[in-house]
Structures are given as structure tokens and as C-alpha cells.
Tab-separated table of N, CA and C in Angstrom:
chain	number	residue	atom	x	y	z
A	1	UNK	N	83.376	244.791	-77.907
A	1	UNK	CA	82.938	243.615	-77.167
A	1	UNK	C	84.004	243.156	-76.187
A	2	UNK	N	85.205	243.173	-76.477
A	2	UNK	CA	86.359	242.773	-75.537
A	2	UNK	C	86.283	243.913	-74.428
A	3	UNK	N	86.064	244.870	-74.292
A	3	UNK	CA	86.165	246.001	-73.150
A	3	UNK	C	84.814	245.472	-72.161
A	4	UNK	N	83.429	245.170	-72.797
A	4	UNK	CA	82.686	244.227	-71.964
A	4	UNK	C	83.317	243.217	-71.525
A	5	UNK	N	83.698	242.239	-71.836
A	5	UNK	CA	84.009	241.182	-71.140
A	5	UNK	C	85.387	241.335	-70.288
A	6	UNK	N	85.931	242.528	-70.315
A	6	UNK	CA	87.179	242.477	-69.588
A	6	UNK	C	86.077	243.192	-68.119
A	7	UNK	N	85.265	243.834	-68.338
A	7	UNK	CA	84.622	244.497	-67.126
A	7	UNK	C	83.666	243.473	-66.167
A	8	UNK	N	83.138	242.145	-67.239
A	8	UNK	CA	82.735	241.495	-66.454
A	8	UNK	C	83.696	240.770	-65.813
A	9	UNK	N	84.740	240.148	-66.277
A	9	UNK	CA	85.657	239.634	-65.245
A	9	UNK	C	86.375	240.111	-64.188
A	10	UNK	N	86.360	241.664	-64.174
A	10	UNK	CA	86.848	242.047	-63.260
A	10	UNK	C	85.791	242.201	-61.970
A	11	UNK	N	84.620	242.524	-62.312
A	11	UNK	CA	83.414	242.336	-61.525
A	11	UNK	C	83.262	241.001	-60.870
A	12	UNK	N	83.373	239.973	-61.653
A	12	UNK	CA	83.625	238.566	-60.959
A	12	UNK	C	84.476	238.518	-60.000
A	13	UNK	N	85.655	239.061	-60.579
A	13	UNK	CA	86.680	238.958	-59.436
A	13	UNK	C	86.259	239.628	-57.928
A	14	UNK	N	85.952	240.936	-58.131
A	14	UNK	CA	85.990	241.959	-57.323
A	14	UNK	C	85.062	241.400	-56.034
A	15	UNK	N	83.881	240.803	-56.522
A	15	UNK	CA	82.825	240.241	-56.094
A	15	UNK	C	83.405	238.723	-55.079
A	16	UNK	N	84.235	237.851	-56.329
A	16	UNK	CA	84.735	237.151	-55.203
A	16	UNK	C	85.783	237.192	-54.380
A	17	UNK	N	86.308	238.295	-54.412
A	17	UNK	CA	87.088	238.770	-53.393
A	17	UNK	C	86.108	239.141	-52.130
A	18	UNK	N	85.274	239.949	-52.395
A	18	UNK	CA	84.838	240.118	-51.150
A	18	UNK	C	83.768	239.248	-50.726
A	19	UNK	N	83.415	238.156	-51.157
A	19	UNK	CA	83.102	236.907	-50.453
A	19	UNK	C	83.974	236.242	-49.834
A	20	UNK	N	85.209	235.824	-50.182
A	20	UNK	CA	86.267	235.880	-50.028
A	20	UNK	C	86.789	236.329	-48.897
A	21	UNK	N	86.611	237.370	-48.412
A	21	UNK	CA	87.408	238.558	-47.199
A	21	UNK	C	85.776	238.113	-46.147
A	22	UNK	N	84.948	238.265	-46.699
A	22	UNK	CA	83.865	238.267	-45.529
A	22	UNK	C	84.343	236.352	-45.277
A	23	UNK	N	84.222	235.511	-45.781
A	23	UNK	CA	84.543	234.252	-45.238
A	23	UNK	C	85.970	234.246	-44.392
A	24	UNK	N	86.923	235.073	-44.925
A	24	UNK	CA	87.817	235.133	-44.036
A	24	UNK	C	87.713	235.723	-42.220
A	25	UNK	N	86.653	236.641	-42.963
A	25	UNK	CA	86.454	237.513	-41.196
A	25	UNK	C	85.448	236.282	-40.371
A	26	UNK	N	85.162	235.428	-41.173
A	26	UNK	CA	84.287	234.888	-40.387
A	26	UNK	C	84.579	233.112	-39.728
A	27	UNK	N	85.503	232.935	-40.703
A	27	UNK	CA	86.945	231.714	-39.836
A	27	UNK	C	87.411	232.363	-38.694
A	28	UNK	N	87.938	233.753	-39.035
A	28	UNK	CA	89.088	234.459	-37.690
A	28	UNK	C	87.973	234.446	-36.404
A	29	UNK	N	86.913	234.677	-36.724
A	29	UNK	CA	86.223	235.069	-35.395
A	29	UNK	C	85.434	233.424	-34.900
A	30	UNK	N	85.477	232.500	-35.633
A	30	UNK	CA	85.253	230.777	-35.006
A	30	UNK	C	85.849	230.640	-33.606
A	31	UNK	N	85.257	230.305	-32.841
A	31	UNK	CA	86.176	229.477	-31.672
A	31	UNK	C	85.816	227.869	-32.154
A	32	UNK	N	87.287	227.867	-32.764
A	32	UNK	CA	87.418	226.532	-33.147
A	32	UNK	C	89.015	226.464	-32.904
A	33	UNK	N	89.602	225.362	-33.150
A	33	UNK	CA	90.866	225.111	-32.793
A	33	UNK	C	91.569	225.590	-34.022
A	34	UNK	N	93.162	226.177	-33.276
A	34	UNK	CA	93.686	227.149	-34.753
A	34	UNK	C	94.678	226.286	-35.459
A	35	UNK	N	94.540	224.815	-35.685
A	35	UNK	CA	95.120	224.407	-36.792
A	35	UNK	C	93.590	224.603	-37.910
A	36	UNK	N	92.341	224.452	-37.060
A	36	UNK	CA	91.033	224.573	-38.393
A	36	UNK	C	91.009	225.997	-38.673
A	37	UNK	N	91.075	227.026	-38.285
A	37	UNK	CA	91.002	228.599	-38.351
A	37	UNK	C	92.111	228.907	-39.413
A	38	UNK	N	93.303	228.531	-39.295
A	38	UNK	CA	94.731	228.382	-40.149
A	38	UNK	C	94.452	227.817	-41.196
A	39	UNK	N	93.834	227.030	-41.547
A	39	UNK	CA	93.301	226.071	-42.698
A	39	UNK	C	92.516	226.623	-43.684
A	40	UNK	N	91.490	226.978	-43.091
A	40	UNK	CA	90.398	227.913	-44.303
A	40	UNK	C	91.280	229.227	-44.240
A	41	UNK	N	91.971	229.754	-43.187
A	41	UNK	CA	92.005	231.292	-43.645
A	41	UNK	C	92.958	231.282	-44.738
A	42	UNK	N	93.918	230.178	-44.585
A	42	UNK	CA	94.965	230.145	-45.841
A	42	UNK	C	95.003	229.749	-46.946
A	43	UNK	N	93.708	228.520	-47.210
A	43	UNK	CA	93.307	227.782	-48.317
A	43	UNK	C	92.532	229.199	-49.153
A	44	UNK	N	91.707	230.260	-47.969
A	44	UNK	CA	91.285	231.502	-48.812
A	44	UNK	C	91.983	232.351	-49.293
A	45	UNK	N	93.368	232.451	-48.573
A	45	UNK	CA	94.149	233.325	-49.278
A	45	UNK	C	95.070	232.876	-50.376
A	46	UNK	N	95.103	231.847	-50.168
A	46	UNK	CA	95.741	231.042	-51.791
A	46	UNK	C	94.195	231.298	-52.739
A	47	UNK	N	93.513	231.022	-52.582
A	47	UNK	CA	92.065	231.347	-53.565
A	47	UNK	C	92.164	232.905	-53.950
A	48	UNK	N	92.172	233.330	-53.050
A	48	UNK	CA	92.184	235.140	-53.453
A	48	UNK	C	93.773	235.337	-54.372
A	49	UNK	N	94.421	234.848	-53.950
A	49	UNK	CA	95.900	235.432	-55.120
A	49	UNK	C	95.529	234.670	-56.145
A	50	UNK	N	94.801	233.516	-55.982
A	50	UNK	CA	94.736	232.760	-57.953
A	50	UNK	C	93.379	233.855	-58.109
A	51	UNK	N	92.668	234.320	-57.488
A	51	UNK	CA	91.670	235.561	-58.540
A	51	UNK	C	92.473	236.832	-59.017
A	52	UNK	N	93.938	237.071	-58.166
A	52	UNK	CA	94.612	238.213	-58.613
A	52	UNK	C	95.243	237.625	-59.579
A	53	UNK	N	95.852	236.885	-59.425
A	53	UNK	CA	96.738	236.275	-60.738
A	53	UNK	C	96.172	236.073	-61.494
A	54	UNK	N	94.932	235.590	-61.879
A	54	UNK	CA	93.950	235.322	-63.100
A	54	UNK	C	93.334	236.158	-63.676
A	55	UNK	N	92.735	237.317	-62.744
A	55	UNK	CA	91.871	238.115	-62.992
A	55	UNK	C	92.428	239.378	-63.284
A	56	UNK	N	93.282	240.230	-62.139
A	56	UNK	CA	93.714	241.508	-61.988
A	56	UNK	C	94.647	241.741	-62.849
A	57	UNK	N	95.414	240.709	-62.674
A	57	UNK	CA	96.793	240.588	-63.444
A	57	UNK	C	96.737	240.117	-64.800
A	58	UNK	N	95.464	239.551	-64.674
A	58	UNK	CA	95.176	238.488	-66.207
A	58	UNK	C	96.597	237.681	-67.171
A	59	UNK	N	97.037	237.006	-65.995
A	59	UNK	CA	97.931	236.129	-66.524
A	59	UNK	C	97.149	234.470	-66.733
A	60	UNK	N	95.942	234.704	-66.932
A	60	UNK	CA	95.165	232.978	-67.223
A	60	UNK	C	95.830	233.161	-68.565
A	61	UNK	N	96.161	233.934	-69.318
A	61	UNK	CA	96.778	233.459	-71.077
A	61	UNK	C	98.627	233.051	-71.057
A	62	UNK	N	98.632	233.456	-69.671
A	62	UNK	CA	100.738	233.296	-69.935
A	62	UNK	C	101.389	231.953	-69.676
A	63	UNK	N	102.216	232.137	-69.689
A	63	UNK	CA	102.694	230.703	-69.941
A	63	UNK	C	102.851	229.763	-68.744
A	64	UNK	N	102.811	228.334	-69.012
A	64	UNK	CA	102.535	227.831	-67.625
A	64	UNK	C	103.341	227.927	-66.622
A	65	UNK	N	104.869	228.306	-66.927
A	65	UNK	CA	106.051	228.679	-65.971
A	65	UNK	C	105.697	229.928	-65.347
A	66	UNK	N	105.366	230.991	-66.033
A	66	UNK	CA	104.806	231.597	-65.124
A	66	UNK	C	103.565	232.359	-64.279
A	67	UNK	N	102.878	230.993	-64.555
A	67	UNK	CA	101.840	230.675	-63.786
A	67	UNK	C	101.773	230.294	-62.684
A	68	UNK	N	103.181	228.733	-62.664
A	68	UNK	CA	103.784	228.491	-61.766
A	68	UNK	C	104.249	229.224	-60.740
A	69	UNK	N	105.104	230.149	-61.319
A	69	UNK	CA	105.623	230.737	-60.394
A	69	UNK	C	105.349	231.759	-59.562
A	70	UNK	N	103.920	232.159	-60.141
A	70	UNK	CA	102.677	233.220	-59.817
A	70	UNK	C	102.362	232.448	-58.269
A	71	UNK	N	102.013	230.927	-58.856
A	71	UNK	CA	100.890	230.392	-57.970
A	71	UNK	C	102.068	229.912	-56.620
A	72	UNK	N	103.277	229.893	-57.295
A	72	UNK	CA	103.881	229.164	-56.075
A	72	UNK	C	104.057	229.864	-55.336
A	73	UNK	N	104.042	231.208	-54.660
A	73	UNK	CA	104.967	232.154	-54.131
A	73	UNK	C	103.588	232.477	-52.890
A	74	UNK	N	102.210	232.681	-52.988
A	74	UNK	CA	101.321	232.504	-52.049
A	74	UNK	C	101.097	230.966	-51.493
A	75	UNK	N	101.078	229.990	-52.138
A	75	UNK	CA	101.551	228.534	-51.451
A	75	UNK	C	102.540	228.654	-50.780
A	76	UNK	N	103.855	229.217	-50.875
A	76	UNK	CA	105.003	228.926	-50.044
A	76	UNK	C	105.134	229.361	-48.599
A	77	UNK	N	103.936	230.989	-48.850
A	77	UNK	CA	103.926	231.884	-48.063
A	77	UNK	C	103.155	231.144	-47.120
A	78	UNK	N	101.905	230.252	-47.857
A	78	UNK	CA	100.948	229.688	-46.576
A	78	UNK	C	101.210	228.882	-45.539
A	79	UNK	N	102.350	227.733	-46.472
A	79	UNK	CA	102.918	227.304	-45.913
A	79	UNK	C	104.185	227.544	-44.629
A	80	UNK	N	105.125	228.295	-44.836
A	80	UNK	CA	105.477	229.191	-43.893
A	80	UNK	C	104.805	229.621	-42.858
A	81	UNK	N	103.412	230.230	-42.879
A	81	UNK	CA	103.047	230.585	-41.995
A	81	UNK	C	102.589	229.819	-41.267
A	82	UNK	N	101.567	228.906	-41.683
A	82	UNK	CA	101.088	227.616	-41.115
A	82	UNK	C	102.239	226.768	-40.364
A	83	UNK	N	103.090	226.666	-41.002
A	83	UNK	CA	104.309	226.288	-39.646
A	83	UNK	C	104.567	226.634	-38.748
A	84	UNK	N	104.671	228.220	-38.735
A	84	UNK	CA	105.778	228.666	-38.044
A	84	UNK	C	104.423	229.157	-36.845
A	85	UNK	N	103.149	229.065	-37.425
A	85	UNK	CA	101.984	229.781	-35.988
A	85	UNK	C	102.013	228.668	-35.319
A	86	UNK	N	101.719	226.987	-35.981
A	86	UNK	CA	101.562	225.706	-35.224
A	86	UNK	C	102.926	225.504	-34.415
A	87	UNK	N	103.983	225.506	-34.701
A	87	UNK	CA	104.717	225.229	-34.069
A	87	UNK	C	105.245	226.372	-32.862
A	88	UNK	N	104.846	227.419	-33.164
A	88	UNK	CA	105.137	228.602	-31.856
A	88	UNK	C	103.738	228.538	-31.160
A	89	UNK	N	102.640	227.576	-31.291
A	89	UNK	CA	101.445	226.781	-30.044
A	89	UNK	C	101.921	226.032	-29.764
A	90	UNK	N	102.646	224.976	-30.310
A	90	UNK	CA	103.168	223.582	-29.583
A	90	UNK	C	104.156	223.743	-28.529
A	91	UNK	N	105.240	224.925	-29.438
A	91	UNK	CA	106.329	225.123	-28.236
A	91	UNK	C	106.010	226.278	-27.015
């Protein structure tokens, strides 16, 4: 019974990943202004690493430090980027 349910979660995952990637292709191609384009594409890619970290990796049982430190490292990245694209439009 555990080998079922490890296959359905990975199916979940797999599945929302590529909802996931198709919502992404479909922010990038908006003509909308790119602080809103920057926003969903990164809020999706923080969503897609918590399905790797949860799902692929199946760290939803480990401990909350390093969960933390799972989750912080695609936040930091978004952040970074989201800076550094807005501020190389401004300047």
C-alpha cells in the first residue's frame, strides 16, 4: 500500500508541475508590465521548488530546520532576481 501512495504523490506532483510550467509560459508571453510578469513567474517558481521539496525529495516528514532551509534558498533566489531585473529597468 505505501508503494501506491508514494506513486500517487508523485503523479500529483508531476501533474502540478506541468500546470505549473504551462502558467509560467503563459505570464512570460502577457504584455503586461514586468514588475506583474516577475511576480507570478516567481511566486510559480517558489510553488514549483515547495512541490520538489515536498514531493520529489519528500522532505514534508524532516525537520522544520530543514525545511527552512529547503524553502529559503528558492525565496532568496526570487528575490535576487526580482531586484536585480527591476532595478536594471529603472536604471
Amino acid at each position: 500500500m505505501k508503494q501506491k501512495s508514494n506513486e500517487v504523490v508523485l503523479l500529483v506532483c508531476w501533474v502540478v508541475l506541468m500546470l505549473a510550467t504551462m502558467a509560467t509560459v503563459y505570464w512570460g508571453a502577457q504584455q503586461s508590465t514586468l514588475a506583474l510578469q516577475l511576480a507570478a513567474i516567481l511566486v510559480i517558481a517558489v510553488v514549483k521548488s515547495g512541490v520538489i521539496i515536498d514531493g520529489f525529495m519528500e522532505l514534508r516528514h524532516a525537520s522544520v530546520r530543514w525545511r527552512m532551509i529547503m524553502y529559503g534558498w528558492p525565496v532568496a533566489m526570487s528575490v535576487v532576481i526580482a531586484v536585480t531585473l527591476l532595478a536594471a529597468q529603472a536604471g
